[in-house]
Amino acid sequence: SLTQWILFSMVVGVWLGWAYPHAAVATKPAATVFLRMIKSIIAPLLFSTLVVGIAGHGDDLKRVGRLALKSILYFEAVTTVALVIGLAAVNLVRPGEGVVLGASAEAGKSMAAQQATLSGMLQHLVPQSIFEAFAQNEVLQIVFWSVLFGVALTRVQGRGKDAILAFCEGLAEVIFKLTGIIMTFAPIGVGAAIRDQVGTVIGAISASTPQMRADDEHIALMRDEINAATRALSAEFGEQWRAPPRRAGGAGSPGPGG
């Protein structure tokens, strides 16, 4: 199944990133292409499904409001559980402790200075142009505008509403089919992305830690020895396979009368 292939590609990606960290950049284009394909369907999928979900219920906005409230509560509950699991894992496992990467202190200070405010978030919620929001994949702006568009469509009667609703239903159906096509490439994209990330981290750690550099050289030496042994065995089996078969009595053995 697709899930099994994705899990297999993740394991292979981790191994390739660990064994060949300096060659991880070779698989980065495959990961980038897959991520771009995924991002390209976000905006039309959100727009079409939200409009159909809101305007498809007719004029019963109270029912839509109750559904939206339940969705928000479910989203908040699941997000809270995810945050608790993440914080517990970080505080218990403490990944990266003791590893010094070449990060700039100025970059950290500039990132810490950029704090989000409520007014800034509210201003960012409303798009200046829906086409700009679609082009930049601004999810919150797309959701905000799509909800307003769906509510406005419920107040329209006649062929105009039916035509736009039919268009959105058809668009959603096509996007779902396109999602299935894109997901067939998920094992390649996921494996390439994991190999790129693991190879980048392993390369940075090995470059900054003397012990890791020694281990990296040891791994490279072992890999060369394994490759040399594999080539030797392949050559030996190839010679045996190409050698002509010998007869039972030998090629030069005399006959019964000799």
mmCIF file of C-alpha atoms in Angstrom:
data_model
loop_
_atom_site.group_PDB
_atom_site.id
_atom_site.type_symbol
_atom_site.label_atom_id
_atom_site.label_comp_id
_atom_site.label_asym_id
_atom_site.label_seq_id
_atom_site.Cartn_x
_atom_site.Cartn_y
_atom_site.Cartn_z
ATOM 1 C CA SER A 1 0.000 0.000 0.000
ATOM 2 C CA LEU A 2 0.967 3.653 -0.256
ATOM 3 C CA THR A 3 1.488 3.953 3.503
ATOM 4 C CA GLN A 4 3.894 1.022 3.521
ATOM 5 C CA TRP A 5 5.868 2.496 0.628
ATOM 6 C CA ILE A 6 6.073 5.845 2.449
ATOM 7 C CA LEU A 7 7.344 4.161 5.627
ATOM 8 C CA PHE A 8 9.874 2.177 3.589
ATOM 9 C CA SER A 9 11.062 5.340 1.828
ATOM 10 C CA MET A 10 11.463 7.067 5.198
ATOM 11 C CA VAL A 11 13.721 4.271 6.467
ATOM 12 C CA VAL A 12 15.739 4.290 3.240
ATOM 13 C CA GLY A 13 15.991 8.099 3.382
ATOM 14 C CA VAL A 14 17.311 8.025 6.948
ATOM 15 C CA TRP A 15 19.903 5.379 6.033
ATOM 16 C CA LEU A 16 21.058 7.203 2.895
ATOM 17 C CA GLY A 17 21.287 10.502 4.770
ATOM 18 C CA TRP A 18 23.361 8.857 7.505
ATOM 19 C CA ALA A 19 25.611 6.826 5.204
ATOM 20 C CA TYR A 20 26.052 9.452 2.480
ATOM 21 C CA PRO A 21 25.513 12.859 4.147
ATOM 22 C CA HIS A 22 27.520 14.839 1.607
ATOM 23 C CA ALA A 23 25.456 13.507 -1.308
ATOM 24 C CA ALA A 24 22.127 14.537 0.241
ATOM 25 C CA VAL A 25 21.945 17.633 -1.962
ATOM 26 C CA ALA A 26 21.443 15.356 -4.977
ATOM 27 C CA THR A 27 17.947 14.382 -3.788
ATOM 28 C CA LYS A 28 16.837 17.855 -2.726
ATOM 29 C CA PRO A 29 15.225 18.727 -6.123
ATOM 30 C CA ALA A 30 12.892 15.709 -5.856
ATOM 31 C CA ALA A 31 11.758 16.811 -2.393
ATOM 32 C CA THR A 32 11.276 20.407 -3.556
ATOM 33 C CA VAL A 33 9.190 19.348 -6.559
ATOM 34 C CA PHE A 34 6.943 17.157 -4.402
ATOM 35 C CA LEU A 35 6.423 19.901 -1.802
ATOM 36 C CA ARG A 36 5.576 22.405 -4.527
ATOM 37 C CA MET A 37 2.997 20.034 -5.975
ATOM 38 C CA ILE A 38 1.412 19.690 -2.538
ATOM 39 C CA LYS A 39 1.405 23.461 -1.978
ATOM 40 C CA SER A 40 -0.146 24.095 -5.398
ATOM 41 C CA ILE A 41 -3.407 22.353 -4.435
ATOM 42 C CA ILE A 42 -3.895 23.990 -1.019
ATOM 43 C CA ALA A 43 -5.565 27.199 -2.177
ATOM 44 C CA PRO A 44 -8.101 25.725 -4.659
ATOM 45 C CA LEU A 45 -8.887 22.881 -2.267
ATOM 46 C CA LEU A 46 -9.622 25.227 0.634
ATOM 47 C CA PHE A 47 -11.684 27.601 -1.481
ATOM 48 C CA SER A 48 -13.831 24.972 -3.189
ATOM 49 C CA THR A 49 -14.533 22.854 -0.111
ATOM 50 C CA LEU A 50 -15.355 25.823 2.133
ATOM 51 C CA VAL A 51 -17.705 27.397 -0.386
ATOM 52 C CA VAL A 52 -19.487 24.093 -1.032
ATOM 53 C CA GLY A 53 -19.673 23.351 2.688
ATOM 54 C CA ILE A 54 -21.231 26.723 3.508
ATOM 55 C CA ALA A 55 -23.406 27.463 0.467
ATOM 56 C CA GLY A 56 -24.376 23.838 -0.067
ATOM 57 C CA HIS A 57 -26.505 23.850 3.097
ATOM 58 C CA GLY A 58 -28.884 26.384 1.610
ATOM 59 C CA ASP A 59 -29.960 29.329 3.745
ATOM 60 C CA ASP A 60 -29.546 27.572 7.122
ATOM 61 C CA LEU A 61 -26.617 29.615 8.424
ATOM 62 C CA LYS A 62 -27.328 28.510 12.002
ATOM 63 C CA ARG A 63 -26.535 24.935 11.035
ATOM 64 C CA VAL A 64 -23.341 26.129 9.381
ATOM 65 C CA GLY A 65 -22.457 28.110 12.506
ATOM 66 C CA ARG A 66 -22.934 25.080 14.758
ATOM 67 C CA LEU A 67 -20.757 22.999 12.437
ATOM 68 C CA ALA A 68 -18.093 25.709 12.432
ATOM 69 C CA LEU A 69 -18.154 25.911 16.249
ATOM 70 C CA LYS A 70 -17.716 22.152 16.571
ATOM 71 C CA SER A 71 -14.853 22.244 14.079
ATOM 72 C CA ILE A 72 -13.089 25.028 15.989
ATOM 73 C CA LEU A 73 -13.471 23.194 19.307
ATOM 74 C CA TYR A 74 -12.136 19.980 17.775
ATOM 75 C CA PHE A 75 -9.222 21.853 16.227
ATOM 76 C CA GLU A 76 -8.333 23.530 19.517
ATOM 77 C CA ALA A 77 -8.516 20.237 21.441
ATOM 78 C CA VAL A 78 -6.330 18.343 18.984
ATOM 79 C CA THR A 79 -3.841 21.241 18.794
ATOM 80 C CA THR A 80 -3.569 21.353 22.591
ATOM 81 C CA VAL A 81 -2.901 17.615 22.752
ATOM 82 C CA ALA A 82 -0.228 17.944 20.044
ATOM 83 C CA LEU A 83 1.466 20.804 21.918
ATOM 84 C CA VAL A 84 1.489 18.823 25.171
ATOM 85 C CA ILE A 85 3.031 15.800 23.438
ATOM 86 C CA GLY A 86 5.646 17.973 21.742
ATOM 87 C CA LEU A 87 6.621 19.798 24.933
ATOM 88 C CA ALA A 88 6.805 16.551 26.899
ATOM 89 C CA ALA A 89 8.985 14.916 24.246
ATOM 90 C CA VAL A 90 11.371 17.880 24.075
ATOM 91 C CA ASN A 91 11.752 18.166 27.842
ATOM 92 C CA LEU A 92 12.216 14.427 28.369
ATOM 93 C CA VAL A 93 14.419 13.518 25.404
ATOM 94 C CA ARG A 94 16.172 16.929 25.078
ATOM 95 C CA PRO A 95 17.272 16.457 21.468
ATOM 96 C CA GLY A 96 20.361 18.348 20.356
ATOM 97 C CA GLU A 97 21.729 18.863 23.854
ATOM 98 C CA GLY A 98 25.503 19.177 23.769
ATOM 99 C CA VAL A 99 25.677 19.689 20.004
ATOM 100 C CA VAL A 100 27.057 23.083 18.975
ATOM 101 C CA LEU A 101 26.076 24.151 15.476
ATOM 102 C CA GLY A 102 27.438 27.173 13.702
ATOM 103 C CA ALA A 103 24.389 29.356 14.327
ATOM 104 C CA SER A 104 24.703 33.128 14.405
ATOM 105 C CA ALA A 105 23.704 34.945 17.587
ATOM 106 C CA GLU A 106 22.505 37.929 15.545
ATOM 107 C CA ALA A 107 20.061 35.738 13.646
ATOM 108 C CA GLY A 108 18.611 34.477 16.922
ATOM 109 C CA LYS A 109 18.216 38.010 18.298
ATOM 110 C CA SER A 110 16.477 39.229 15.139
ATOM 111 C CA MET A 111 14.113 36.244 15.209
ATOM 112 C CA ALA A 112 13.296 36.839 18.887
ATOM 113 C CA ALA A 113 12.567 40.520 18.184
ATOM 114 C CA GLN A 114 9.864 39.638 15.646
ATOM 115 C CA GLN A 115 6.982 39.029 18.035
ATOM 116 C CA ALA A 116 3.447 38.562 16.740
ATOM 117 C CA THR A 117 0.774 40.904 18.110
ATOM 118 C CA LEU A 118 -3.013 40.656 18.075
ATOM 119 C CA SER A 119 -3.439 43.741 15.912
ATOM 120 C CA GLY A 120 -0.863 42.496 13.429
ATOM 121 C CA MET A 121 -2.576 39.099 13.250
ATOM 122 C CA LEU A 122 -5.979 40.709 12.625
ATOM 123 C CA GLN A 123 -4.555 42.888 9.872
ATOM 124 C CA HIS A 124 -2.834 39.902 8.304
ATOM 125 C CA LEU A 125 -6.104 37.941 8.400
ATOM 126 C CA VAL A 126 -7.754 40.161 5.765
ATOM 127 C CA PRO A 127 -6.177 39.876 2.290
ATOM 128 C CA GLN A 128 -5.410 42.919 0.171
ATOM 129 C CA SER A 129 -6.083 40.800 -2.903
ATOM 130 C CA ILE A 130 -7.432 37.275 -3.018
ATOM 131 C CA PHE A 131 -5.191 36.548 -5.997
ATOM 132 C CA GLU A 132 -2.150 37.586 -3.967
ATOM 133 C CA ALA A 133 -3.301 35.326 -1.124
ATOM 134 C CA PHE A 134 -3.727 32.446 -3.569
ATOM 135 C CA ALA A 135 -0.292 33.050 -5.103
ATOM 136 C CA GLN A 136 1.471 33.175 -1.714
ATOM 137 C CA ASN A 137 -0.583 30.350 -0.133
ATOM 138 C CA GLU A 138 -1.743 32.519 2.765
ATOM 139 C CA VAL A 139 -4.009 29.940 4.379
ATOM 140 C CA LEU A 140 -5.707 32.222 6.926
ATOM 141 C CA GLN A 141 -6.504 34.839 4.301
ATOM 142 C CA ILE A 142 -7.867 32.204 1.922
ATOM 143 C CA VAL A 143 -10.054 30.738 4.670
ATOM 144 C CA PHE A 144 -11.345 34.171 5.726
ATOM 145 C CA TRP A 145 -12.222 35.222 2.182
ATOM 146 C CA SER A 146 -13.736 31.828 1.275
ATOM 147 C CA VAL A 147 -16.017 31.891 4.332
ATOM 148 C CA LEU A 148 -17.257 35.370 3.420
ATOM 149 C CA PHE A 149 -17.731 34.292 -0.189
ATOM 150 C CA GLY A 150 -19.723 31.232 0.898
ATOM 151 C CA VAL A 151 -21.953 33.300 3.211
ATOM 152 C CA ALA A 152 -22.556 35.819 0.409
ATOM 153 C CA LEU A 153 -23.405 32.985 -1.989
ATOM 154 C CA THR A 154 -26.134 31.731 0.360
ATOM 155 C CA ARG A 155 -27.927 35.069 -0.140
ATOM 156 C CA VAL A 156 -27.934 34.738 -3.917
ATOM 157 C CA GLN A 157 -30.856 33.042 -5.645
ATOM 158 C CA GLY A 158 -31.278 31.724 -9.153
ATOM 159 C CA ARG A 159 -28.964 30.469 -11.836
ATOM 160 C CA GLY A 160 -25.979 32.493 -10.630
ATOM 161 C CA LYS A 161 -25.824 30.619 -7.333
ATOM 162 C CA ASP A 162 -26.357 27.260 -9.012
ATOM 163 C CA ALA A 163 -23.606 27.927 -11.572
ATOM 164 C CA ILE A 164 -21.009 29.020 -8.983
ATOM 165 C CA LEU A 165 -21.928 26.181 -6.635
ATOM 166 C CA ALA A 166 -21.669 23.640 -9.457
ATOM 167 C CA PHE A 167 -18.300 25.104 -10.446
ATOM 168 C CA CYS A 168 -16.989 24.810 -6.874
ATOM 169 C CA GLU A 169 -18.282 21.241 -6.556
ATOM 170 C CA GLY A 170 -16.591 20.271 -9.807
ATOM 171 C CA LEU A 171 -13.390 22.038 -8.781
ATOM 172 C CA ALA A 172 -13.337 20.196 -5.449
ATOM 173 C CA GLU A 173 -13.849 16.849 -7.188
ATOM 174 C CA VAL A 174 -11.018 17.521 -9.637
ATOM 175 C CA ILE A 175 -8.672 18.676 -6.858
ATOM 176 C CA PHE A 176 -9.347 15.508 -4.879
ATOM 177 C CA LYS A 177 -8.464 13.417 -7.956
ATOM 178 C CA LEU A 178 -5.336 15.531 -8.457
ATOM 179 C CA THR A 179 -4.398 14.961 -4.817
ATOM 180 C CA GLY A 180 -4.560 11.218 -5.394
ATOM 181 C CA ILE A 181 -2.253 11.535 -8.404
ATOM 182 C CA ILE A 182 0.252 13.656 -6.469
ATOM 183 C CA MET A 183 0.247 11.250 -3.523
ATOM 184 C CA THR A 184 1.472 8.443 -5.779
ATOM 185 C CA PHE A 185 4.801 10.298 -5.797
ATOM 186 C CA ALA A 186 4.799 10.610 -1.989
ATOM 187 C CA PRO A 187 7.347 7.809 -1.346
ATOM 188 C CA ILE A 188 9.891 9.503 -3.620
ATOM 189 C CA GLY A 189 9.268 12.984 -2.217
ATOM 190 C CA VAL A 190 9.201 11.927 1.438
ATOM 191 C CA GLY A 191 12.310 9.766 1.102
ATOM 192 C CA ALA A 192 14.201 12.543 -0.688
ATOM 193 C CA ALA A 193 13.156 15.135 1.912
ATOM 194 C CA ILE A 194 14.207 12.943 4.837
ATOM 195 C CA ARG A 195 17.519 12.093 3.186
ATOM 196 C CA ASP A 196 18.174 15.789 2.597
ATOM 197 C CA GLN A 197 17.389 16.758 6.195
ATOM 198 C CA VAL A 198 19.266 13.866 7.814
ATOM 199 C CA GLY A 199 22.259 14.358 5.530
ATOM 200 C CA THR A 200 22.352 18.078 6.250
ATOM 201 C CA VAL A 201 22.207 17.569 10.024
ATOM 202 C CA ILE A 202 24.756 14.755 10.021
ATOM 203 C CA GLY A 203 27.095 16.797 7.821
ATOM 204 C CA ALA A 204 26.814 19.841 10.094
ATOM 205 C CA ILE A 205 27.395 17.792 13.233
ATOM 206 C CA SER A 206 30.339 15.897 11.769
ATOM 207 C CA ALA A 207 31.895 19.154 10.593
ATOM 208 C CA SER A 208 31.617 20.767 14.037
ATOM 209 C CA THR A 209 32.610 17.836 16.273
ATOM 210 C CA PRO A 210 36.072 16.212 16.068
ATOM 211 C CA GLN A 211 34.769 12.855 17.287
ATOM 212 C CA MET A 212 32.022 12.915 14.685
ATOM 213 C CA ARG A 213 34.578 13.738 12.004
ATOM 214 C CA ALA A 214 36.603 10.700 13.060
ATOM 215 C CA ASP A 215 33.463 8.552 13.048
ATOM 216 C CA ASP A 216 32.587 9.919 9.616
ATOM 217 C CA GLU A 217 36.018 8.924 8.305
ATOM 218 C CA HIS A 218 35.617 5.485 9.881
ATOM 219 C CA ILE A 219 32.205 5.067 8.244
ATOM 220 C CA ALA A 220 33.633 6.140 4.889
ATOM 221 C CA LEU A 221 36.475 3.618 5.257
ATOM 222 C CA MET A 222 34.037 0.832 6.128
ATOM 223 C CA ARG A 223 31.836 1.795 3.174
ATOM 224 C CA ASP A 224 34.836 1.651 0.811
ATOM 225 C CA GLU A 225 35.846 -1.757 2.149
ATOM 226 C CA ILE A 226 32.317 -3.094 1.717
ATOM 227 C CA ASN A 227 32.144 -1.734 -1.834
ATOM 228 C CA ALA A 228 35.547 -3.268 -2.677
ATOM 229 C CA ALA A 229 34.498 -6.653 -1.276
ATOM 230 C CA THR A 230 31.240 -6.483 -3.210
ATOM 231 C CA ARG A 231 33.070 -5.726 -6.456
ATOM 232 C CA ALA A 232 35.522 -8.586 -5.835
ATOM 233 C CA LEU A 233 32.711 -11.055 -5.191
ATOM 234 C CA SER A 234 30.843 -9.843 -8.267
ATOM 235 C CA ALA A 235 33.961 -10.280 -10.414
ATOM 236 C CA GLU A 236 34.566 -13.794 -9.042
ATOM 237 C CA PHE A 237 30.998 -14.899 -9.660
ATOM 238 C CA GLY A 238 31.134 -13.328 -13.112
ATOM 239 C CA GLU A 239 34.252 -15.314 -14.044
ATOM 240 C CA GLN A 240 32.691 -18.540 -12.811
ATOM 241 C CA TRP A 241 29.539 -17.793 -14.772
ATOM 242 C CA ARG A 242 31.458 -17.097 -17.999
ATOM 243 C CA ALA A 243 33.790 -20.165 -17.654
ATOM 244 C CA PRO A 244 32.757 -23.129 -19.919
ATOM 245 C CA PRO A 245 31.566 -26.249 -18.066
ATOM 246 C CA ARG A 246 34.065 -29.094 -17.759
ATOM 247 C CA ARG A 247 33.288 -32.627 -18.880
ATOM 248 C CA ALA A 248 33.116 -35.475 -16.394
ATOM 249 C CA GLY A 249 36.218 -37.255 -17.722
ATOM 250 C CA GLY A 250 38.179 -34.102 -18.349
ATOM 251 C CA ALA A 251 38.903 -32.412 -21.646
ATOM 252 C CA GLY A 252 42.203 -34.262 -22.324
ATOM 253 C CA SER A 253 41.535 -37.689 -20.751
ATOM 254 C CA PRO A 254 42.164 -40.644 -23.084
ATOM 255 C CA GLY A 255 39.351 -42.855 -24.226
ATOM 256 C CA PRO A 256 38.820 -46.519 -23.339
ATOM 257 C CA GLY A 257 40.926 -47.692 -26.271
ATOM 258 C CA GLY A 258 43.797 -45.320 -25.560
#
